[in-house]
Coordinates of C-alpha atoms in Angstrom, one line a residue:
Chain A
X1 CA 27.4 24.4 -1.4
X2 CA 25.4 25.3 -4.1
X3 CA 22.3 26.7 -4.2
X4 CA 20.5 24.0 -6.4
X5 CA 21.9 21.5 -4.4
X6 CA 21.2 23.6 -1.0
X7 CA 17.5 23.5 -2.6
X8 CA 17.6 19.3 -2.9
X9 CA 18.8 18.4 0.4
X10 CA 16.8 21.4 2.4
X11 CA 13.5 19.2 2.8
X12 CA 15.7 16.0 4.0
X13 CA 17.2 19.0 6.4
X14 CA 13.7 20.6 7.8
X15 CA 12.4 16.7 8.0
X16 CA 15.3 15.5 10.0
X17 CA 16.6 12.9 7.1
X18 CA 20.0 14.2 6.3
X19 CA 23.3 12.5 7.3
X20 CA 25.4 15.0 9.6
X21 CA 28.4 15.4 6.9
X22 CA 25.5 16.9 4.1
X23 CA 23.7 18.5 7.7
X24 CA 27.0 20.2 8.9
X25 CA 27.7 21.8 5.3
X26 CA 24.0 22.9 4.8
X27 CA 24.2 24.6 7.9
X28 CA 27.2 26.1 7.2
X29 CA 25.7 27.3 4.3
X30 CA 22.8 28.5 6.1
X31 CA 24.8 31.1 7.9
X32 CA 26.8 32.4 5.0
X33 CA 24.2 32.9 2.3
X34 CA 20.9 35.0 3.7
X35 CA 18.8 33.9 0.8
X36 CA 19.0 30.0 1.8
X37 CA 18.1 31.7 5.4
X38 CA 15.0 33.2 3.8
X39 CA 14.2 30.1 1.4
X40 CA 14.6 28.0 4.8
X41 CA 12.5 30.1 6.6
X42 CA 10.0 29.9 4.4
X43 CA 9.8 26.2 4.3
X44 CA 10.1 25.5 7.8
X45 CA 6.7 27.9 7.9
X46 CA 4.9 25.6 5.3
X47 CA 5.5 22.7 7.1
X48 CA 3.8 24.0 10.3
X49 CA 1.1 25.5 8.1
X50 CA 0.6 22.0 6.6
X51 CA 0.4 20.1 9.4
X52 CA -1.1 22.8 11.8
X53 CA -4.3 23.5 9.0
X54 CA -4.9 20.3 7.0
X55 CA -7.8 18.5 8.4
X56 CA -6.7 14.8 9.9
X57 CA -10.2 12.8 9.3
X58 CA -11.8 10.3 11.1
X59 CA -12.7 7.4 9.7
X60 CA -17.1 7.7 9.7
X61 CA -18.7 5.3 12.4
X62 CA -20.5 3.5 9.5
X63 CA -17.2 2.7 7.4
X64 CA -15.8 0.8 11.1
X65 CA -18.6 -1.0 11.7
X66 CA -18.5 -2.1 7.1
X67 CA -15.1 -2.8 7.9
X68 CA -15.6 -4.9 10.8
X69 CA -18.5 -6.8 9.6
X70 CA -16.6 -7.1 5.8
X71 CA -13.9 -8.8 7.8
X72 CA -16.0 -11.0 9.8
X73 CA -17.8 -12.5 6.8
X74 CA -15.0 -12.7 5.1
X75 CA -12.9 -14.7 7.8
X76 CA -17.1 -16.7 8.0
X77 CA -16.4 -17.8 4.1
X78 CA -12.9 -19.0 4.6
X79 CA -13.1 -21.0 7.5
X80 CA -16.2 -22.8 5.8
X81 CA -14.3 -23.4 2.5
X82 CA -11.8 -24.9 5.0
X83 CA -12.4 -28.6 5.5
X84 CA -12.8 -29.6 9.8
X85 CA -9.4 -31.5 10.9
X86 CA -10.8 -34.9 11.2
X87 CA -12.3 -34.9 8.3
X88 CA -8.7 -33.8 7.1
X89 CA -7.2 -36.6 8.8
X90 CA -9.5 -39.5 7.2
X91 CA -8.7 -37.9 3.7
X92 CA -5.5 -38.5 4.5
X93 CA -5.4 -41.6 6.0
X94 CA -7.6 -43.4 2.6
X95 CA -4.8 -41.4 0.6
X96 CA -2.1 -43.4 2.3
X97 CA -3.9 -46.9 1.9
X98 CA -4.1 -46.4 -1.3
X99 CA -0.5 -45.0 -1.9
X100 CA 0.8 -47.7 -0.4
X101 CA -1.7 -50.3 -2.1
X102 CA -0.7 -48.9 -5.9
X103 CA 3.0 -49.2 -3.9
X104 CA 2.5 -53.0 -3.1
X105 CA 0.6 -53.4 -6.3
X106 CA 3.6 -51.8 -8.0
X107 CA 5.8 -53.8 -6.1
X108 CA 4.4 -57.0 -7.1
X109 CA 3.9 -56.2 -10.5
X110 CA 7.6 -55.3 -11.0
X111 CA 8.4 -58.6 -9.3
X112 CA 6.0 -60.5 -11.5
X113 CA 7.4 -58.6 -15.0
X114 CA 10.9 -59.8 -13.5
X115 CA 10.1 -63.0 -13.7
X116 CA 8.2 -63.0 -16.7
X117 CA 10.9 -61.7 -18.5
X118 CA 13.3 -64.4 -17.3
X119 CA 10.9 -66.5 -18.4
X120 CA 10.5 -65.1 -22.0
X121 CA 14.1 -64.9 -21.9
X122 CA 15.0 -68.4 -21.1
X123 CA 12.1 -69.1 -23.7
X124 CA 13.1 -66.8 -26.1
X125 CA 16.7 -67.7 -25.7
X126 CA 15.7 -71.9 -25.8
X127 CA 14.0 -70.7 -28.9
X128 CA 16.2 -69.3 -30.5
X129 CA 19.1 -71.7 -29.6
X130 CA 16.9 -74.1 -30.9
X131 CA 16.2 -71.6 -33.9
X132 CA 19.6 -71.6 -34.2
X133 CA 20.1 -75.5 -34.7
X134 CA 17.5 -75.5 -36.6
X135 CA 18.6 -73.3 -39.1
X136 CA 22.1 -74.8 -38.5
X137 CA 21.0 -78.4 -39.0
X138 CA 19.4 -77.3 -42.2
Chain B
X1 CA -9.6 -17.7 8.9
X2 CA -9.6 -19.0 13.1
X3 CA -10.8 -16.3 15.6
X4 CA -7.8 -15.9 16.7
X5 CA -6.3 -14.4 13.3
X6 CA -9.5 -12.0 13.3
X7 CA -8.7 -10.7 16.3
X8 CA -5.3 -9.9 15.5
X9 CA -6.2 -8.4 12.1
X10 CA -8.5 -6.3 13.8
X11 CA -5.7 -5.8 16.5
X12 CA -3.8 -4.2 13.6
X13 CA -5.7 -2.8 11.4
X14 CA -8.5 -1.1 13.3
X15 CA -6.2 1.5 15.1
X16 CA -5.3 3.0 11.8
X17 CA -8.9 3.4 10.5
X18 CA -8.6 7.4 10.4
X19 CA -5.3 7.2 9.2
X20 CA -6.3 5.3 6.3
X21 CA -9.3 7.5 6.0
X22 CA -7.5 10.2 6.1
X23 CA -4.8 9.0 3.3
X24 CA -8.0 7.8 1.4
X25 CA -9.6 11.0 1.9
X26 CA -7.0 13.1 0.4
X27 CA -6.1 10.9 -2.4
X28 CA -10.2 10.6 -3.9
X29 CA -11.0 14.4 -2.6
X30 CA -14.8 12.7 -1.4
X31 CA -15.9 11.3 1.4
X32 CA -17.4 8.1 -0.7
X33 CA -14.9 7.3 -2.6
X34 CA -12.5 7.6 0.6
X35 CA -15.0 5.5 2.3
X36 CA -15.0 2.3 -0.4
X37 CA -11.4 2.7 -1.0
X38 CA -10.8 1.7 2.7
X39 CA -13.1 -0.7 2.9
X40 CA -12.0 -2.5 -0.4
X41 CA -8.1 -2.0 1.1
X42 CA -9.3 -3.6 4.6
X43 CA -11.0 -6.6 2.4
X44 CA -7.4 -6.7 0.8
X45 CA -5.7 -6.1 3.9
X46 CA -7.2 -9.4 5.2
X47 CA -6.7 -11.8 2.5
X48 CA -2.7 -10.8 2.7
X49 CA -2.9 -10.9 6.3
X50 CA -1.1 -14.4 6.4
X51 CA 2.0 -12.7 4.8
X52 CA 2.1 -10.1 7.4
X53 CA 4.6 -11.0 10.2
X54 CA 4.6 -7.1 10.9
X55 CA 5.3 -6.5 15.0
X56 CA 4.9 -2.7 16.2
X57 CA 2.2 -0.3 15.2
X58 CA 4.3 1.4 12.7
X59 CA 4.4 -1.1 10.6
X60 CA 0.9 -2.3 10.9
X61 CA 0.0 1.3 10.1
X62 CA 2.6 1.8 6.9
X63 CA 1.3 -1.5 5.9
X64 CA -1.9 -1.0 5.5
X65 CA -1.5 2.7 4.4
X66 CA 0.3 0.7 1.8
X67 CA -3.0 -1.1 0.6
X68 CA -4.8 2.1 0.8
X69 CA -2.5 3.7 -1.2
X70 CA -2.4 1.1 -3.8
X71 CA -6.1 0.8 -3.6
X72 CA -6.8 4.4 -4.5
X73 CA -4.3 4.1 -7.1
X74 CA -6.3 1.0 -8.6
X75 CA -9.3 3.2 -8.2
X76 CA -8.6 5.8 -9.8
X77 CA -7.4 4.3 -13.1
X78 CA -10.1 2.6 -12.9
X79 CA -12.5 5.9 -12.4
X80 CA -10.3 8.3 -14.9
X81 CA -13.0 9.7 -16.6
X82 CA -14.9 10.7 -13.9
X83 CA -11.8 11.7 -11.9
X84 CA -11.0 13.7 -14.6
X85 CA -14.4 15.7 -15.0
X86 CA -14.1 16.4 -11.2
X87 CA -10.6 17.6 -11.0
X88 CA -11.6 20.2 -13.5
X89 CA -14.8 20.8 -12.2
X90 CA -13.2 23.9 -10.1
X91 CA -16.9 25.3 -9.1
X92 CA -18.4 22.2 -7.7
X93 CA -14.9 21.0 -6.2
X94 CA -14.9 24.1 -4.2
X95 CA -18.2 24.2 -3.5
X96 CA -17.9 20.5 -2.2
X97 CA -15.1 21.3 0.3
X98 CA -17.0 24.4 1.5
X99 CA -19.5 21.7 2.2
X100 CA -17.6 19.1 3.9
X101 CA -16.1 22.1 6.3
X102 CA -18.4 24.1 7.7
X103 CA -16.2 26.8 9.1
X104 CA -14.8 26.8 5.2
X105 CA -17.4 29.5 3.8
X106 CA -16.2 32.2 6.5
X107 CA -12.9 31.8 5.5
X108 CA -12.9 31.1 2.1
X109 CA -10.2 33.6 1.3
X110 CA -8.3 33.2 3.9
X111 CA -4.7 31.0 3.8
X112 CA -6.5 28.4 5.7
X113 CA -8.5 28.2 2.5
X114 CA -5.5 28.7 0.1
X115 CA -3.8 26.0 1.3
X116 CA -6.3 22.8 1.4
X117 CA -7.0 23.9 -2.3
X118 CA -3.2 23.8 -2.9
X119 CA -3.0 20.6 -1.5
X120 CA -6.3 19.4 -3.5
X121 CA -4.6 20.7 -6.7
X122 CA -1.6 18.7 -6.1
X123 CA -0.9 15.5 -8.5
X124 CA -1.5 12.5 -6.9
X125 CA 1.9 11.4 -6.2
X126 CA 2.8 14.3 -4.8
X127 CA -0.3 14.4 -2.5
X128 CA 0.5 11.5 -1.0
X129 CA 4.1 12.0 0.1
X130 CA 3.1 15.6 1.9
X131 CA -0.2 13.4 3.6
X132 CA 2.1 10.8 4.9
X133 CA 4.9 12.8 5.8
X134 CA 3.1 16.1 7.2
X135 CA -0.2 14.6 8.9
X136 CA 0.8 10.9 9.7
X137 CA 5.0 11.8 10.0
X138 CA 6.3 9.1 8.3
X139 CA 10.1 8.8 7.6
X140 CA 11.1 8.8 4.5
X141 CA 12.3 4.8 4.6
X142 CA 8.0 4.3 5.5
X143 CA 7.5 6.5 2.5
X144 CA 9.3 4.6 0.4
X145 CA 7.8 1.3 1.4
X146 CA 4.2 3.0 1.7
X147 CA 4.5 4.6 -1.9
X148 CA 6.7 1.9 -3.5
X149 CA 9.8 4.0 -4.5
X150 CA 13.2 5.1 -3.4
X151 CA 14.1 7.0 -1.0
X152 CA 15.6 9.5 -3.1
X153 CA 12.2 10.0 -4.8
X154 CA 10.7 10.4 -1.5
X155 CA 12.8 13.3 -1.1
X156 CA 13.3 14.9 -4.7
X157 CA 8.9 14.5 -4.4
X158 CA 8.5 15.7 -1.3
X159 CA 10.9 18.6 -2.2
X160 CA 8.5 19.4 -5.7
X161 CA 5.3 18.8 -3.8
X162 CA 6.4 22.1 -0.8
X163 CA 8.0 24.2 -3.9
X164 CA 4.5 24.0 -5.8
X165 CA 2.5 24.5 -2.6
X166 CA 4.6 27.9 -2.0
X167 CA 3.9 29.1 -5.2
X168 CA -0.1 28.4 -5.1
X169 CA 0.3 30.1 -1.8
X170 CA 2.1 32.6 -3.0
X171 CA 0.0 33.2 -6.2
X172 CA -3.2 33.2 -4.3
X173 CA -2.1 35.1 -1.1
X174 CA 0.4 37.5 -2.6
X175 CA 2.0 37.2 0.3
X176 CA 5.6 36.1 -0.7

């Protein structure tokens, strides 16, 4: 193994993320070259510096209780906007009486442009026969 | 939003307060800043809250870390100028964390010392991947979703971020 490559995989080694064929050869390594030793060393020490020294906050008592209350009036403003369930229902309902009015209206209008076209046809057409004989006859 | 749903946002969210605060914290380097960025996040938290079919803690936590993160991130674009005068404001920045920890002034010098100004000094992205792997020990597959990149950044970061904290330490310390 070489060293850069030692160098790239030796944090996925110290932070328990490397598959055992790349974890057998880096330890392998390890043992051969006392430099990597040291550099490992090393990094295994800043990691328990890190974790031992660096201050883990906690979050203020005033941002929990904004956070809480920001939540709460939040959730407050979208259940208003929200219209109640019956009310919901009787939207619904008028929508459907008058879907299925414009349906029925549709209906019948289709029906009654059928059968004014056959109308107009048989119109048009006795017309236009009796253009026809006109014309013919003249 | 029924009652219900609050509860189990609050259910979710609330037990990572100082986790978030924490992530917050290191990302702005002041407590206000930290402080709106988590409350903005939670605000955001709850409006994607429908989307979030989450089950353990972990996730609940890498979640919202997520919005934190992304939160700051908005924030600070958003801030650059001012961000930008205090990152380079060395005095007062020092001063301010001598502040925030009392027991900072005795050991000012110390490694203790060395360190949390390492840290402070580290870009952003790089900041982030030691916070959530060293003080909240995320894998690197949380990470990855927490940050938004690959794994392999994750790794090649977190691998940058440790090389430049030895050699602040070392610089500082002279002990290398």
């Amino acid at each position: 193994m070489t060293h850069p490559a030692f160098e790239g995989l030796l944090d996925a080694y110290l932070d328990g993320e490397l598959a055992a064929p790349d974890r057998v050869e880096l330890e392998a390594h390890l043992r051969a070259c006392p430099d990597c030793s040291r550099l490992e060393q090393r990094r295994r020490a800043l990691s328990v510096a890190v974790r031992e020294q660096l201050v883990r906050f906690s979050a203020p008592e005033t941002l929990r209780a904004r956070v809480r209350a920001g939540a709460r009036a939040e959730a407050g403003r979208t259940a208003r906007r929200r219209v109640p369930y019956w009310s919901t229902l009787a939207v619904a309902a008028s929508l459907a009486v008058v879907a299925l009015g414009s349906r029925q209206l549709a209906l019948r209008g289709a029906a009654g442009d059928a059968i004014t076209n056959q109308v107009l046809a048989r119109w048009m057409g006795g017309r236009s026969r009796l253009w026809h004989t006109a014309g013919g006859s003249t | 939003m029924e009652s219900s749903e609050l509860e189990r946002f609050e259910a979710v969210v609330l037990p990572h307060l100082d986790a978030a605060y924490t992530l917050a914290r290191y990302l702005m380097r002041n407590d206000q800043d930290a402080q709106d960025v988590v409350q903005d996040a939670s605000l955001r938290a709850l409006r994607y809250f429908r989307g979030f079919r989450g089950a353990g803690s972990g996730e609940g936590r890498a979640w919202l870390l997520a919005i934190v993160r992304n939160t700051a991130h908005t924030w600070r674009q958003r801030h650059r100028g001012d961000t930008l005068t205090a990152e380079f404001d060395e005095e007062r920045h020092s001063e301010a964390v001598a502040h925030e920890h009392p027991e900072a002034a005795a050991e000012a010098r110390s490694e203790h010392a060395a360190l949390r100004r390492a840290i402070d000094e580290l870009a952003p992205d790089f900041r982030e991947v030691i916070v959530l792997r060293e003080l909240e020990g995320l894998s690197y597959k949380e990470i990855s979703d927490v940050a938004g990149v690959p794994v392999g950044t994750v790794m090649s970061r977190l691998s940058r971020a440790r090389r430049r904290l030895e050699e602040a330490l070392c610089a500082e310390t002279e002990d290398c």
